[in-house]
Amino acid sequence: MTKSELIASLAESMNCTKKDADAVINATLAVIQETLEKGEKVSVTGFGTFEVRERGEKTCINPKTKEKMVCPPCKNPVFHAGRDLKRTINK
């Protein structure tokens, strides 16, 4: 499902315009992103948890030149599915 399909589905289920549904989705995603930028978790009971994990520095190999290089530490967003979401998917 693409973002535009999600917006259309939300608009239909909420009986509102696509413009309103788009605003809701964009605002929700913006709040999640801002919270993760601060290093905090976003937990939606029954659905899952978004959080940021730090990966340390590591040695990598450039596939083109086969040269070893050092990849700097970075932060990655992680999502853990909640129990209710897992149950729904596994029915």
C-alpha atoms as a PDB file:
ATOM      1  CA  MET A   1       0.000   0.000   0.000  1.00  0.00           C
ATOM      2  CA  THR A   2       1.379   3.392  -0.959  1.00  0.00           C
ATOM      3  CA  LYS A   3       0.913   6.606   0.985  1.00  0.00           C
ATOM      4  CA  SER A   4      -1.752   7.831  -1.441  1.00  0.00           C
ATOM      5  CA  GLU A   5      -3.648   4.546  -1.096  1.00  0.00           C
ATOM      6  CA  LEU A   6      -3.388   4.849   2.689  1.00  0.00           C
ATOM      7  CA  ILE A   7      -4.781   8.383   2.514  1.00  0.00           C
ATOM      8  CA  ALA A   8      -7.693   7.242   0.318  1.00  0.00           C
ATOM      9  CA  SER A   9      -8.456   4.329   2.649  1.00  0.00           C
ATOM     10  CA  LEU A  10      -8.333   6.544   5.738  1.00  0.00           C
ATOM     11  CA  ALA A  11     -10.562   9.161   4.094  1.00  0.00           C
ATOM     12  CA  GLU A  12     -13.100   6.477   3.238  1.00  0.00           C
ATOM     13  CA  SER A  13     -13.110   4.877   6.702  1.00  0.00           C
ATOM     14  CA  MET A  14     -13.332   8.254   8.496  1.00  0.00           C
ATOM     15  CA  ASN A  15     -15.858   9.645   6.006  1.00  0.00           C
ATOM     16  CA  CYS A  16     -13.754  12.768   5.387  1.00  0.00           C
ATOM     17  CA  THR A  17     -11.922  14.339   2.475  1.00  0.00           C
ATOM     18  CA  LYS A  18      -8.589  13.082   1.191  1.00  0.00           C
ATOM     19  CA  LYS A  19      -7.120  16.471   2.057  1.00  0.00           C
ATOM     20  CA  ASP A  20      -8.088  16.033   5.724  1.00  0.00           C
ATOM     21  CA  ALA A  21      -6.796  12.457   5.794  1.00  0.00           C
ATOM     22  CA  ASP A  22      -3.519  13.605   4.204  1.00  0.00           C
ATOM     23  CA  ALA A  23      -3.137  16.264   6.896  1.00  0.00           C
ATOM     24  CA  VAL A  24      -3.717  13.696   9.660  1.00  0.00           C
ATOM     25  CA  ILE A  25      -1.180  11.229   8.240  1.00  0.00           C
ATOM     26  CA  ASN A  26       1.441  13.912   7.599  1.00  0.00           C
ATOM     27  CA  ALA A  27       1.010  15.330  11.108  1.00  0.00           C
ATOM     28  CA  THR A  28       1.266  11.858  12.666  1.00  0.00           C
ATOM     29  CA  LEU A  29       4.425  11.013  10.745  1.00  0.00           C
ATOM     30  CA  ALA A  30       5.947  14.406  11.576  1.00  0.00           C
ATOM     31  CA  VAL A  31       5.333  13.922  15.313  1.00  0.00           C
ATOM     32  CA  ILE A  32       6.863  10.428  15.205  1.00  0.00           C
ATOM     33  CA  GLN A  33       9.893  11.739  13.307  1.00  0.00           C
ATOM     34  CA  GLU A  34      10.410  14.695  15.686  1.00  0.00           C
ATOM     35  CA  THR A  35      10.167  12.423  18.716  1.00  0.00           C
ATOM     36  CA  LEU A  36      12.714   9.993  17.263  1.00  0.00           C
ATOM     37  CA  GLU A  37      15.042  12.904  16.446  1.00  0.00           C
ATOM     38  CA  LYS A  38      15.013  13.781  20.153  1.00  0.00           C
ATOM     39  CA  GLY A  39      16.067  10.200  20.926  1.00  0.00           C
ATOM     40  CA  GLU A  40      12.770   9.264  22.558  1.00  0.00           C
ATOM     41  CA  LYS A  41      10.564   6.231  21.913  1.00  0.00           C
ATOM     42  CA  VAL A  42       7.097   6.315  20.383  1.00  0.00           C
ATOM     43  CA  SER A  43       4.925   3.530  21.746  1.00  0.00           C
ATOM     44  CA  VAL A  44       1.461   2.822  20.368  1.00  0.00           C
ATOM     45  CA  THR A  45      -0.167   0.230  22.604  1.00  0.00           C
ATOM     46  CA  GLY A  46      -1.127  -2.889  20.669  1.00  0.00           C
ATOM     47  CA  PHE A  47       0.517  -1.666  17.453  1.00  0.00           C
ATOM     48  CA  GLY A  48       4.206  -1.331  18.221  1.00  0.00           C
ATOM     49  CA  THR A  49       7.145   0.811  19.259  1.00  0.00           C
ATOM     50  CA  PHE A  50       9.395   3.075  17.215  1.00  0.00           C
ATOM     51  CA  GLU A  51      12.853   3.820  18.614  1.00  0.00           C
ATOM     52  CA  VAL A  52      16.351   4.855  17.551  1.00  0.00           C
ATOM     53  CA  ARG A  53      19.337   2.557  17.951  1.00  0.00           C
ATOM     54  CA  GLU A  54      22.953   3.545  17.588  1.00  0.00           C
ATOM     55  CA  ARG A  55      25.295   1.395  15.543  1.00  0.00           C
ATOM     56  CA  GLY A  56      28.958   1.630  16.336  1.00  0.00           C
ATOM     57  CA  GLU A  57      31.844   2.198  13.987  1.00  0.00           C
ATOM     58  CA  LYS A  58      32.700  -0.840  11.878  1.00  0.00           C
ATOM     59  CA  THR A  59      35.050  -1.945   9.138  1.00  0.00           C
ATOM     60  CA  CYS A  60      33.411  -2.388   5.735  1.00  0.00           C
ATOM     61  CA  ILE A  61      34.621  -3.479   2.316  1.00  0.00           C
ATOM     62  CA  ASN A  62      33.982  -1.348  -0.757  1.00  0.00           C
ATOM     63  CA  PRO A  63      32.407  -3.839  -3.230  1.00  0.00           C
ATOM     64  CA  LYS A  64      33.888  -2.042  -6.254  1.00  0.00           C
ATOM     65  CA  THR A  65      37.503  -1.741  -5.167  1.00  0.00           C
ATOM     66  CA  LYS A  66      37.570  -4.458  -2.472  1.00  0.00           C
ATOM     67  CA  GLU A  67      39.263  -1.857  -0.283  1.00  0.00           C
ATOM     68  CA  LYS A  68      38.651  -1.893   3.452  1.00  0.00           C
ATOM     69  CA  MET A  69      37.143   1.273   4.873  1.00  0.00           C
ATOM     70  CA  VAL A  70      35.738   2.448   8.176  1.00  0.00           C
ATOM     71  CA  CYS A  71      31.998   3.113   8.336  1.00  0.00           C
ATOM     72  CA  PRO A  72      31.248   5.793  10.930  1.00  0.00           C
ATOM     73  CA  PRO A  73      28.761   5.257  13.759  1.00  0.00           C
ATOM     74  CA  CYS A  74      25.152   6.030  12.870  1.00  0.00           C
ATOM     75  CA  LYS A  75      21.635   5.991  14.250  1.00  0.00           C
ATOM     76  CA  ASN A  76      18.905   3.805  12.754  1.00  0.00           C
ATOM     77  CA  PRO A  77      15.154   3.835  13.343  1.00  0.00           C
ATOM     78  CA  VAL A  78      13.738   0.515  14.540  1.00  0.00           C
ATOM     79  CA  PHE A  79      10.142  -0.707  14.758  1.00  0.00           C
ATOM     80  CA  HIS A  80       9.017  -3.512  17.054  1.00  0.00           C
ATOM     81  CA  ALA A  81       5.556  -4.890  16.311  1.00  0.00           C
ATOM     82  CA  GLY A  82       3.174  -5.103  19.250  1.00  0.00           C
ATOM     83  CA  ARG A  83       1.370  -8.227  20.401  1.00  0.00           C
ATOM     84  CA  ASP A  84      -2.009  -7.254  18.897  1.00  0.00           C
ATOM     85  CA  LEU A  85      -0.448  -6.459  15.508  1.00  0.00           C
ATOM     86  CA  LYS A  86       1.403  -9.791  15.483  1.00  0.00           C
ATOM     87  CA  ARG A  87      -1.786 -11.678  16.380  1.00  0.00           C
ATOM     88  CA  THR A  88      -3.749  -9.930  13.622  1.00  0.00           C
ATOM     89  CA  ILE A  89      -1.124 -10.700  10.993  1.00  0.00           C
ATOM     90  CA  ASN A  90      -0.755 -14.345  12.057  1.00  0.00           C
ATOM     91  CA  LYS A  91      -4.476 -15.216  11.916  1.00  0.00           C
END
